[in-house]
Amino acid sequence: MQLGVVFPQTEIGTDPGAIREFAQAAEALGFHHILVYDHVLGAKPRGGEWLGYTHEDMFHEVLVLLGFLAAATTRIELATGILILPQRQTALVAKQTAEIDILSGGRLRLGIGVGWNHVEYEALGESFAQRGRKIEEQIAVLRELWTKPLVTFVGRYHRIVDAGLNPLPVQRPIPIWMGGESDVVLRRIARLGDGWILGGTLRSPFARHPQVPGGYAAMVERLRRYLREAGRAEHAVGLERRVAFGAGPARWTATAEEWARLGGTHLSVATMNAGLARPADHIEAIRRFREALPCPP
């Protein structure tokens, strides 16, 4: 199982030196990956479906940030967790992610999802209601553009005729992981995904815990059933889960052990919402986590 860190988006600040130092510290400590959250626009909360982040929460633009981190690091995997794909133009995402993959030497893992912020979709000129249908076509378009110099694709949301990316990415295709916990998402991952990024962390005000009896174990088993139904191997997709730094060492260890038993492949520690005042405190936090779990369980 690979250990990673969640980039502390809302608390890292805007100093490029501090951002570089955090990424380089994670790499030096031996972490496998950095997972970065995504939001383009924040808004005032409205309606009963609001899940937490507002205009007061800071978010660096995820793809530009990963380009910066590609230059600041040499080994650590760079992952989005998750990029809200349906609110973006697909060919442009294909180009941007291919470039990150090239500049990082093939270190990008693209986590995608449909998101929850209808205000953000509206402001970006995209349909919130159609986001689930659109993302499946986007996945097909991305993989075509990442693997072929010329693509012809005509679908419900895309029309590409004899056009393509140059240069192509190092990874052909770039791995696509998906976030979300609904039955629709699990079935989509079983058919189309390379991995699953589970949402929520302990003691997070935005946590979305599994809503099925049996928790994570039941959800993993359900995904494996859908994989079998889709004609894929039970372990064909990677499994990533997060644990909050604020939960403490006993919970870190228990979570790692439980996730390993369930066949989890990735575990990331999130240091946000733990009362850490400075970027240096986040670095010390991931250092303490790494010392508590010195080897992948």
PDB file of C-alpha atoms in Angstrom:
ATOM      1  CA  MET A   1       0.000   0.000   0.000  1.00  0.00           C
ATOM      2  CA  GLN A   2       1.314   3.405  -0.999  1.00  0.00           C
ATOM      3  CA  LEU A   3       1.271   6.319   1.457  1.00  0.00           C
ATOM      4  CA  GLY A   4       0.599   9.853   0.270  1.00  0.00           C
ATOM      5  CA  VAL A   5      -0.277  13.352   1.444  1.00  0.00           C
ATOM      6  CA  VAL A   6      -3.203  15.606   0.668  1.00  0.00           C
ATOM      7  CA  PHE A   7      -1.980  19.015  -0.456  1.00  0.00           C
ATOM      8  CA  PRO A   8      -3.306  21.448   2.201  1.00  0.00           C
ATOM      9  CA  GLN A   9      -5.152  23.594  -0.344  1.00  0.00           C
ATOM     10  CA  THR A  10      -7.137  25.798   1.990  1.00  0.00           C
ATOM     11  CA  GLU A  11      -4.324  26.412   4.511  1.00  0.00           C
ATOM     12  CA  ILE A  12      -1.002  26.422   2.627  1.00  0.00           C
ATOM     13  CA  GLY A  13      -1.171  30.109   1.690  1.00  0.00           C
ATOM     14  CA  THR A  14       0.156  31.808  -1.437  1.00  0.00           C
ATOM     15  CA  ASP A  15       3.921  31.813  -0.918  1.00  0.00           C
ATOM     16  CA  PRO A  16       5.445  29.820  -3.825  1.00  0.00           C
ATOM     17  CA  GLY A  17       8.425  28.958  -1.641  1.00  0.00           C
ATOM     18  CA  ALA A  18       6.194  27.379   1.023  1.00  0.00           C
ATOM     19  CA  ILE A  19       4.294  25.396  -1.601  1.00  0.00           C
ATOM     20  CA  ARG A  20       7.567  24.128  -3.098  1.00  0.00           C
ATOM     21  CA  GLU A  21       8.928  23.289   0.353  1.00  0.00           C
ATOM     22  CA  PHE A  22       5.854  21.225   1.257  1.00  0.00           C
ATOM     23  CA  ALA A  23       6.035  19.169  -1.937  1.00  0.00           C
ATOM     24  CA  GLN A  24       9.768  18.615  -1.633  1.00  0.00           C
ATOM     25  CA  ALA A  25       9.397  17.608   2.023  1.00  0.00           C
ATOM     26  CA  ALA A  26       6.751  15.046   1.093  1.00  0.00           C
ATOM     27  CA  GLU A  27       9.070  13.631  -1.541  1.00  0.00           C
ATOM     28  CA  ALA A  28      12.084  13.578   0.794  1.00  0.00           C
ATOM     29  CA  LEU A  29      10.061  11.774   3.468  1.00  0.00           C
ATOM     30  CA  GLY A  30       9.360   8.988   1.005  1.00  0.00           C
ATOM     31  CA  PHE A  31       5.680   9.586   0.326  1.00  0.00           C
ATOM     32  CA  HIS A  32       4.440   8.051  -2.903  1.00  0.00           C
ATOM     33  CA  HIS A  33       2.011  10.756  -4.025  1.00  0.00           C
ATOM     34  CA  ILE A  34       0.542  14.210  -3.472  1.00  0.00           C
ATOM     35  CA  LEU A  35      -3.237  14.422  -3.855  1.00  0.00           C
ATOM     36  CA  VAL A  36      -4.679  17.844  -4.749  1.00  0.00           C
ATOM     37  CA  TYR A  37      -8.314  18.964  -4.378  1.00  0.00           C
ATOM     38  CA  ASP A  38     -10.059  21.113  -6.992  1.00  0.00           C
ATOM     39  CA  HIS A  39     -12.418  24.081  -7.098  1.00  0.00           C
ATOM     40  CA  VAL A  40     -12.366  26.923  -9.619  1.00  0.00           C
ATOM     41  CA  LEU A  41     -14.846  29.245  -7.928  1.00  0.00           C
ATOM     42  CA  GLY A  42     -16.127  29.575  -4.409  1.00  0.00           C
ATOM     43  CA  ALA A  43     -19.553  30.968  -3.578  1.00  0.00           C
ATOM     44  CA  LYS A  44     -21.803  31.944  -0.723  1.00  0.00           C
ATOM     45  CA  PRO A  45     -23.676  28.861   0.534  1.00  0.00           C
ATOM     46  CA  ARG A  46     -27.170  28.521  -0.879  1.00  0.00           C
ATOM     47  CA  GLY A  47     -29.778  25.795  -0.777  1.00  0.00           C
ATOM     48  CA  GLY A  48     -29.954  22.657   1.330  1.00  0.00           C
ATOM     49  CA  GLU A  49     -27.401  20.682  -0.680  1.00  0.00           C
ATOM     50  CA  TRP A  50     -24.346  22.792   0.217  1.00  0.00           C
ATOM     51  CA  LEU A  51     -21.502  20.541   1.370  1.00  0.00           C
ATOM     52  CA  GLY A  52     -18.973  22.877   2.915  1.00  0.00           C
ATOM     53  CA  TYR A  53     -16.509  24.908   0.837  1.00  0.00           C
ATOM     54  CA  THR A  54     -17.364  28.573   0.271  1.00  0.00           C
ATOM     55  CA  HIS A  55     -15.843  31.713  -1.250  1.00  0.00           C
ATOM     56  CA  GLU A  56     -13.757  32.022   1.922  1.00  0.00           C
ATOM     57  CA  ASP A  57     -11.846  28.780   1.257  1.00  0.00           C
ATOM     58  CA  MET A  58      -8.696  29.199  -0.819  1.00  0.00           C
ATOM     59  CA  PHE A  59      -8.015  26.866  -3.751  1.00  0.00           C
ATOM     60  CA  HIS A  60      -4.991  26.986  -6.041  1.00  0.00           C
ATOM     61  CA  GLU A  61      -5.917  26.049  -9.615  1.00  0.00           C
ATOM     62  CA  VAL A  62      -5.137  22.361  -9.651  1.00  0.00           C
ATOM     63  CA  LEU A  63      -3.582  21.855 -13.087  1.00  0.00           C
ATOM     64  CA  VAL A  64      -1.402  24.969 -12.943  1.00  0.00           C
ATOM     65  CA  LEU A  65      -0.312  23.904  -9.457  1.00  0.00           C
ATOM     66  CA  LEU A  66       0.643  20.429 -10.670  1.00  0.00           C
ATOM     67  CA  GLY A  67       2.717  21.976 -13.442  1.00  0.00           C
ATOM     68  CA  PHE A  68       4.576  23.929 -10.761  1.00  0.00           C
ATOM     69  CA  LEU A  69       5.002  20.811  -8.605  1.00  0.00           C
ATOM     70  CA  ALA A  70       6.281  18.863 -11.608  1.00  0.00           C
ATOM     71  CA  ALA A  71       9.208  21.280 -11.748  1.00  0.00           C
ATOM     72  CA  ALA A  72       9.704  21.296  -7.969  1.00  0.00           C
ATOM     73  CA  THR A  73       9.894  17.498  -7.574  1.00  0.00           C
ATOM     74  CA  THR A  74      11.491  14.540  -9.324  1.00  0.00           C
ATOM     75  CA  ARG A  75       9.875  11.297  -8.093  1.00  0.00           C
ATOM     76  CA  ILE A  76       6.598  11.796  -6.248  1.00  0.00           C
ATOM     77  CA  GLU A  77       3.363  11.018  -8.096  1.00  0.00           C
ATOM     78  CA  LEU A  78       1.073  13.995  -8.774  1.00  0.00           C
ATOM     79  CA  ALA A  79      -2.638  13.258  -8.439  1.00  0.00           C
ATOM     80  CA  THR A  80      -5.883  15.188  -8.653  1.00  0.00           C
ATOM     81  CA  GLY A  81      -8.387  14.126  -6.077  1.00  0.00           C
ATOM     82  CA  ILE A  82     -10.644  15.015  -7.748  1.00  0.00           C
ATOM     83  CA  LEU A  83     -10.726  17.238 -10.857  1.00  0.00           C
ATOM     84  CA  ILE A  84     -14.331  18.227 -11.542  1.00  0.00           C
ATOM     85  CA  LEU A  85     -14.238  17.175 -15.167  1.00  0.00           C
ATOM     86  CA  PRO A  86     -17.732  17.927 -16.565  1.00  0.00           C
ATOM     87  CA  GLN A  87     -17.409  21.649 -15.830  1.00  0.00           C
ATOM     88  CA  ARG A  88     -14.339  21.805 -18.105  1.00  0.00           C
ATOM     89  CA  GLN A  89     -13.742  21.621 -21.860  1.00  0.00           C
ATOM     90  CA  THR A  90     -12.462  18.109 -22.534  1.00  0.00           C
ATOM     91  CA  ALA A  91      -9.855  18.673 -25.248  1.00  0.00           C
ATOM     92  CA  LEU A  92      -8.284  21.441 -23.173  1.00  0.00           C
ATOM     93  CA  VAL A  93      -8.080  19.130 -20.140  1.00  0.00           C
ATOM     94  CA  ALA A  94      -6.480  16.497 -22.380  1.00  0.00           C
ATOM     95  CA  LYS A  95      -3.864  19.025 -23.486  1.00  0.00           C
ATOM     96  CA  GLN A  96      -3.166  20.349 -19.993  1.00  0.00           C
ATOM     97  CA  THR A  97      -2.860  16.917 -18.409  1.00  0.00           C
ATOM     98  CA  ALA A  98      -0.678  15.616 -21.227  1.00  0.00           C
ATOM     99  CA  GLU A  99       1.648  18.558 -20.626  1.00  0.00           C
ATOM    100  CA  ILE A 100       1.823  17.883 -16.883  1.00  0.00           C
ATOM    101  CA  ASP A 101       2.578  14.237 -17.608  1.00  0.00           C
ATOM    102  CA  ILE A 102       5.380  15.239 -19.986  1.00  0.00           C
ATOM    103  CA  LEU A 103       6.902  17.823 -17.646  1.00  0.00           C
ATOM    104  CA  SER A 104       6.775  15.399 -14.700  1.00  0.00           C
ATOM    105  CA  GLY A 105       8.222  12.470 -16.635  1.00  0.00           C
ATOM    106  CA  GLY A 106       5.023  10.415 -16.506  1.00  0.00           C
ATOM    107  CA  ARG A 107       4.016  11.063 -12.888  1.00  0.00           C
ATOM    108  CA  LEU A 108       0.395  12.203 -13.304  1.00  0.00           C
ATOM    109  CA  ARG A 109      -2.637  10.318 -12.003  1.00  0.00           C
ATOM    110  CA  LEU A 110      -5.907  11.975 -12.985  1.00  0.00           C
ATOM    111  CA  GLY A 111      -8.673  11.642 -10.424  1.00  0.00           C
ATOM    112  CA  ILE A 112     -12.001  12.912 -11.741  1.00  0.00           C
ATOM    113  CA  GLY A 113     -15.551  13.342 -10.505  1.00  0.00           C
ATOM    114  CA  VAL A 114     -18.819  15.139 -11.164  1.00  0.00           C
ATOM    115  CA  GLY A 115     -18.699  17.515  -8.184  1.00  0.00           C
ATOM    116  CA  TRP A 116     -21.515  18.995  -6.120  1.00  0.00           C
ATOM    117  CA  ASN A 117     -21.308  22.792  -6.560  1.00  0.00           C
ATOM    118  CA  HIS A 118     -24.049  23.826  -8.996  1.00  0.00           C
ATOM    119  CA  VAL A 119     -23.046  27.491  -8.661  1.00  0.00           C
ATOM    120  CA  GLU A 120     -19.593  26.687 -10.032  1.00  0.00           C
ATOM    121  CA  TYR A 121     -21.083  24.836 -13.020  1.00  0.00           C
ATOM    122  CA  GLU A 122     -23.388  27.752 -13.774  1.00  0.00           C
ATOM    123  CA  ALA A 123     -20.570  30.287 -13.634  1.00  0.00           C
ATOM    124  CA  LEU A 124     -18.426  28.154 -15.966  1.00  0.00           C
ATOM    125  CA  GLY A 125     -21.244  27.809 -18.485  1.00  0.00           C
ATOM    126  CA  GLU A 126     -21.767  24.051 -18.092  1.00  0.00           C
ATOM    127  CA  SER A 127     -24.799  21.905 -17.239  1.00  0.00           C
ATOM    128  CA  PHE A 128     -24.964  20.606 -13.693  1.00  0.00           C
ATOM    129  CA  ALA A 129     -27.886  18.321 -14.563  1.00  0.00           C
ATOM    130  CA  GLN A 130     -26.016  16.546 -17.373  1.00  0.00           C
ATOM    131  CA  ARG A 131     -22.683  16.131 -15.610  1.00  0.00           C
ATOM    132  CA  GLY A 132     -23.023  12.366 -15.051  1.00  0.00           C
ATOM    133  CA  ARG A 133     -23.820  11.605 -18.687  1.00  0.00           C
ATOM    134  CA  LYS A 134     -21.124  13.954 -19.919  1.00  0.00           C
ATOM    135  CA  ILE A 135     -18.275  12.536 -17.826  1.00  0.00           C
ATOM    136  CA  GLU A 136     -18.525   9.086 -19.397  1.00  0.00           C
ATOM    137  CA  GLU A 137     -18.115  10.529 -22.882  1.00  0.00           C
ATOM    138  CA  GLN A 138     -15.285  12.735 -21.615  1.00  0.00           C
ATOM    139  CA  ILE A 139     -13.380   9.676 -20.381  1.00  0.00           C
ATOM    140  CA  ALA A 140     -13.565   8.127 -23.848  1.00  0.00           C
ATOM    141  CA  VAL A 141     -12.428  11.378 -25.484  1.00  0.00           C
ATOM    142  CA  LEU A 142      -9.487  11.802 -23.105  1.00  0.00           C
ATOM    143  CA  ARG A 143      -8.211   8.300 -23.748  1.00  0.00           C
ATOM    144  CA  GLU A 144      -8.509   8.758 -27.500  1.00  0.00           C
ATOM    145  CA  LEU A 145      -6.625  12.065 -27.427  1.00  0.00           C
ATOM    146  CA  TRP A 146      -3.893  10.725 -25.116  1.00  0.00           C
ATOM    147  CA  THR A 147      -3.143   7.684 -27.293  1.00  0.00           C
ATOM    148  CA  LYS A 148      -3.639   8.699 -30.936  1.00  0.00           C
ATOM    149  CA  PRO A 149      -1.998  11.476 -32.978  1.00  0.00           C
ATOM    150  CA  LEU A 150      -5.250  12.032 -34.890  1.00  0.00           C
ATOM    151  CA  VAL A 151      -8.711  11.450 -33.473  1.00  0.00           C
ATOM    152  CA  THR A 152     -12.174  11.408 -34.979  1.00  0.00           C
ATOM    153  CA  PHE A 153     -14.885  11.321 -32.331  1.00  0.00           C
ATOM    154  CA  VAL A 154     -18.508  12.355 -32.730  1.00  0.00           C
ATOM    155  CA  GLY A 155     -20.705  12.009 -29.654  1.00  0.00           C
ATOM    156  CA  ARG A 156     -23.438  13.803 -27.763  1.00  0.00           C
ATOM    157  CA  TYR A 157     -21.100  16.424 -26.288  1.00  0.00           C
ATOM    158  CA  HIS A 158     -18.035  16.284 -28.542  1.00  0.00           C
ATOM    159  CA  ARG A 159     -17.163  16.580 -32.203  1.00  0.00           C
ATOM    160  CA  ILE A 160     -13.498  16.082 -33.133  1.00  0.00           C
ATOM    161  CA  VAL A 161     -12.524  15.360 -36.743  1.00  0.00           C
ATOM    162  CA  ASP A 162      -8.935  14.420 -37.619  1.00  0.00           C
ATOM    163  CA  ALA A 163      -7.375  16.420 -34.780  1.00  0.00           C
ATOM    164  CA  GLY A 164      -5.075  15.521 -31.923  1.00  0.00           C
ATOM    165  CA  LEU A 165      -2.487  16.447 -29.339  1.00  0.00           C
ATOM    166  CA  ASN A 166       1.171  17.059 -30.066  1.00  0.00           C
ATOM    167  CA  PRO A 167       3.059  16.130 -27.975  1.00  0.00           C
ATOM    168  CA  LEU A 168       1.283  13.103 -26.572  1.00  0.00           C
ATOM    169  CA  PRO A 169       1.745  12.293 -22.854  1.00  0.00           C
ATOM    170  CA  VAL A 170       4.367   9.884 -21.527  1.00  0.00           C
ATOM    171  CA  GLN A 171       1.625   7.582 -20.211  1.00  0.00           C
ATOM    172  CA  ARG A 172      -0.705   6.485 -22.981  1.00  0.00           C
ATOM    173  CA  PRO A 173      -3.255   6.689 -21.529  1.00  0.00           C
ATOM    174  CA  ILE A 174      -2.855   8.607 -18.265  1.00  0.00           C
ATOM    175  CA  PRO A 175      -4.520   6.619 -15.427  1.00  0.00           C
ATOM    176  CA  ILE A 176      -8.065   7.795 -14.670  1.00  0.00           C
ATOM    177  CA  TRP A 177      -9.322   7.348 -11.125  1.00  0.00           C
ATOM    178  CA  MET A 178     -12.766   8.436  -9.958  1.00  0.00           C
ATOM    179  CA  GLY A 179     -14.155   9.928  -6.789  1.00  0.00           C
ATOM    180  CA  GLY A 180     -17.621   9.486  -5.332  1.00  0.00           C
ATOM    181  CA  GLU A 181     -19.575   6.949  -3.322  1.00  0.00           C
ATOM    182  CA  SER A 182     -22.965   6.595  -5.020  1.00  0.00           C
ATOM    183  CA  ASP A 183     -24.071   3.386  -6.674  1.00  0.00           C
ATOM    184  CA  VAL A 184     -23.935   5.103 -10.076  1.00  0.00           C
ATOM    185  CA  VAL A 185     -20.307   6.089  -9.486  1.00  0.00           C
ATOM    186  CA  LEU A 186     -19.294   2.621  -8.330  1.00  0.00           C
ATOM    187  CA  ARG A 187     -20.791   1.066 -11.446  1.00  0.00           C
ATOM    188  CA  ARG A 188     -19.028   3.668 -13.591  1.00  0.00           C
ATOM    189  CA  ILE A 189     -15.694   2.900 -11.942  1.00  0.00           C
ATOM    190  CA  ALA A 190     -16.247  -0.818 -12.480  1.00  0.00           C
ATOM    191  CA  ARG A 191     -16.782  -0.237 -16.203  1.00  0.00           C
ATOM    192  CA  LEU A 192     -14.373   2.587 -16.932  1.00  0.00           C
ATOM    193  CA  GLY A 193     -12.016   3.395 -14.078  1.00  0.00           C
ATOM    194  CA  ASP A 194      -8.421   2.624 -13.186  1.00  0.00           C
ATOM    195  CA  GLY A 195      -9.011   3.411  -9.517  1.00  0.00           C
ATOM    196  CA  TRP A 196     -11.393   4.708  -6.853  1.00  0.00           C
ATOM    197  CA  ILE A 197     -10.723   7.680  -4.554  1.00  0.00           C
ATOM    198  CA  LEU A 198     -13.047   7.511  -1.556  1.00  0.00           C
ATOM    199  CA  GLY A 199     -14.327  10.796  -0.163  1.00  0.00           C
ATOM    200  CA  GLY A 200     -14.244  12.082   3.371  1.00  0.00           C
ATOM    201  CA  THR A 201     -11.714  12.051   6.194  1.00  0.00           C
ATOM    202  CA  LEU A 202     -12.172  11.586   9.921  1.00  0.00           C
ATOM    203  CA  ARG A 203     -12.871  14.811  11.831  1.00  0.00           C
ATOM    204  CA  SER A 204     -13.346  16.802   8.629  1.00  0.00           C
ATOM    205  CA  PRO A 205     -16.301  19.234   8.651  1.00  0.00           C
ATOM    206  CA  PHE A 206     -16.911  18.210   5.033  1.00  0.00           C
ATOM    207  CA  ALA A 207     -16.710  14.447   5.592  1.00  0.00           C
ATOM    208  CA  ARG A 208     -19.114  12.261   3.650  1.00  0.00           C
ATOM    209  CA  HIS A 209     -18.947   8.882   5.341  1.00  0.00           C
ATOM    210  CA  PRO A 210     -20.222   5.701   3.691  1.00  0.00           C
ATOM    211  CA  GLN A 211     -23.996   5.497   4.043  1.00  0.00           C
ATOM    212  CA  VAL A 212     -24.304   1.712   3.736  1.00  0.00           C
ATOM    213  CA  PRO A 213     -24.247  -0.954   6.438  1.00  0.00           C
ATOM    214  CA  GLY A 214     -20.737  -2.289   6.837  1.00  0.00           C
ATOM    215  CA  GLY A 215     -18.990   0.958   5.894  1.00  0.00           C
ATOM    216  CA  TYR A 216     -15.848   0.771   3.775  1.00  0.00           C
ATOM    217  CA  ALA A 217     -15.711  -3.015   3.736  1.00  0.00           C
ATOM    218  CA  ALA A 218     -19.206  -3.257   2.274  1.00  0.00           C
ATOM    219  CA  MET A 219     -18.475  -0.557  -0.293  1.00  0.00           C
ATOM    220  CA  VAL A 220     -15.297  -2.260  -1.481  1.00  0.00           C
ATOM    221  CA  GLU A 221     -17.112  -5.566  -1.777  1.00  0.00           C
ATOM    222  CA  ARG A 222     -19.896  -3.898  -3.754  1.00  0.00           C
ATOM    223  CA  LEU A 223     -17.347  -2.413  -6.169  1.00  0.00           C
ATOM    224  CA  ARG A 224     -15.738  -5.823  -6.608  1.00  0.00           C
ATOM    225  CA  ARG A 225     -19.124  -7.324  -7.398  1.00  0.00           C
ATOM    226  CA  TYR A 226     -19.679  -4.685 -10.064  1.00  0.00           C
ATOM    227  CA  LEU A 227     -16.204  -5.380 -11.463  1.00  0.00           C
ATOM    228  CA  ARG A 228     -17.078  -9.047 -11.831  1.00  0.00           C
ATOM    229  CA  GLU A 229     -20.350  -8.117 -13.511  1.00  0.00           C
ATOM    230  CA  ALA A 230     -18.418  -5.873 -15.910  1.00  0.00           C
ATOM    231  CA  GLY A 231     -16.120  -8.768 -16.820  1.00  0.00           C
ATOM    232  CA  ARG A 232     -13.093  -7.328 -15.038  1.00  0.00           C
ATOM    233  CA  ALA A 233     -10.868  -8.790 -12.335  1.00  0.00           C
ATOM    234  CA  GLU A 234     -11.819  -7.978  -8.721  1.00  0.00           C
ATOM    235  CA  HIS A 235      -8.535  -6.148  -8.173  1.00  0.00           C
ATOM    236  CA  ALA A 236      -8.456  -4.382 -11.545  1.00  0.00           C
ATOM    237  CA  VAL A 237      -8.772  -0.942  -9.945  1.00  0.00           C
ATOM    238  CA  GLY A 238      -6.737   0.810  -7.279  1.00  0.00           C
ATOM    239  CA  LEU A 239      -8.334   1.899  -3.999  1.00  0.00           C
ATOM    240  CA  GLU A 240      -7.463   5.157  -2.245  1.00  0.00           C
ATOM    241  CA  ARG A 241      -8.690   6.337   1.137  1.00  0.00           C
ATOM    242  CA  ARG A 242      -7.812   9.300   3.345  1.00  0.00           C
ATOM    243  CA  VAL A 243      -7.228   9.684   7.058  1.00  0.00           C
ATOM    244  CA  ALA A 244      -7.146  12.951   8.984  1.00  0.00           C
ATOM    245  CA  PHE A 245      -3.956  13.970  10.766  1.00  0.00           C
ATOM    246  CA  GLY A 246      -6.112  15.307  13.602  1.00  0.00           C
ATOM    247  CA  ALA A 247      -7.460  11.814  14.302  1.00  0.00           C
ATOM    248  CA  GLY A 248      -4.141  10.881  15.936  1.00  0.00           C
ATOM    249  CA  PRO A 249      -1.584   8.042  15.665  1.00  0.00           C
ATOM    250  CA  ALA A 250      -3.833   5.262  16.944  1.00  0.00           C
ATOM    251  CA  ARG A 251      -6.437   6.023  14.286  1.00  0.00           C
ATOM    252  CA  TRP A 252      -3.776   6.355  11.564  1.00  0.00           C
ATOM    253  CA  THR A 253      -2.475   2.892  12.338  1.00  0.00           C
ATOM    254  CA  ALA A 254      -5.922   1.332  12.667  1.00  0.00           C
ATOM    255  CA  THR A 255      -7.037   2.869   9.375  1.00  0.00           C
ATOM    256  CA  ALA A 256      -3.905   1.708   7.568  1.00  0.00           C
ATOM    257  CA  GLU A 257      -4.310  -1.827   8.892  1.00  0.00           C
ATOM    258  CA  GLU A 258      -8.002  -1.963   8.015  1.00  0.00           C
ATOM    259  CA  TRP A 259      -7.424  -0.561   4.542  1.00  0.00           C
ATOM    260  CA  ALA A 260      -4.624  -3.014   3.867  1.00  0.00           C
ATOM    261  CA  ARG A 261      -6.896  -5.914   4.872  1.00  0.00           C
ATOM    262  CA  LEU A 262      -9.518  -4.672   2.408  1.00  0.00           C
ATOM    263  CA  GLY A 263      -6.956  -4.559  -0.402  1.00  0.00           C
ATOM    264  CA  GLY A 264      -6.456  -0.801  -0.340  1.00  0.00           C
ATOM    265  CA  THR A 265      -3.602   0.343  -2.565  1.00  0.00           C
ATOM    266  CA  HIS A 266      -3.238   3.990  -1.480  1.00  0.00           C
ATOM    267  CA  LEU A 267      -3.702   5.869   1.809  1.00  0.00           C
ATOM    268  CA  SER A 268      -3.293   9.640   2.124  1.00  0.00           C
ATOM    269  CA  VAL A 269      -3.065  11.818   5.209  1.00  0.00           C
ATOM    270  CA  ALA A 270      -4.936  15.146   5.225  1.00  0.00           C
ATOM    271  CA  THR A 271      -3.486  17.811   7.518  1.00  0.00           C
ATOM    272  CA  MET A 272      -6.181  20.451   7.016  1.00  0.00           C
ATOM    273  CA  ASN A 273      -8.694  21.238   9.783  1.00  0.00           C
ATOM    274  CA  ALA A 274      -6.187  20.196  12.453  1.00  0.00           C
ATOM    275  CA  GLY A 275      -5.414  23.650  13.834  1.00  0.00           C
ATOM    276  CA  LEU A 276      -2.067  23.996  12.017  1.00  0.00           C
ATOM    277  CA  ALA A 277      -1.199  27.668  11.706  1.00  0.00           C
ATOM    278  CA  ARG A 278       1.764  27.710   9.267  1.00  0.00           C
ATOM    279  CA  PRO A 279       2.954  25.793   6.209  1.00  0.00           C
ATOM    280  CA  ALA A 280       5.850  24.543   8.339  1.00  0.00           C
ATOM    281  CA  ASP A 281       3.333  22.974  10.719  1.00  0.00           C
ATOM    282  CA  HIS A 282       1.869  20.950   7.848  1.00  0.00           C
ATOM    283  CA  ILE A 283       5.355  19.690   7.002  1.00  0.00           C
ATOM    284  CA  GLU A 284       5.926  18.674  10.621  1.00  0.00           C
ATOM    285  CA  ALA A 285       2.551  16.937  10.605  1.00  0.00           C
ATOM    286  CA  ILE A 286       3.345  14.763   7.586  1.00  0.00           C
ATOM    287  CA  ARG A 287       6.730  14.011   9.144  1.00  0.00           C
ATOM    288  CA  ARG A 288       5.006  12.746  12.291  1.00  0.00           C
ATOM    289  CA  PHE A 289       2.621  10.632  10.209  1.00  0.00           C
ATOM    290  CA  ARG A 290       5.524   9.108   8.277  1.00  0.00           C
ATOM    291  CA  GLU A 291       7.372   8.275  11.499  1.00  0.00           C
ATOM    292  CA  ALA A 292       4.247   6.573  12.855  1.00  0.00           C
ATOM    293  CA  LEU A 293       3.902   4.514   9.649  1.00  0.00           C
ATOM    294  CA  PRO A 294       7.534   4.086   8.571  1.00  0.00           C
ATOM    295  CA  CYS A 295       6.803   1.324   6.075  1.00  0.00           C
ATOM    296  CA  PRO A 296       3.709   0.688   3.955  1.00  0.00           C
ATOM    297  CA  PRO A 297       1.523  -1.760   5.908  1.00  0.00           C
TER     298      PRO A 297
END
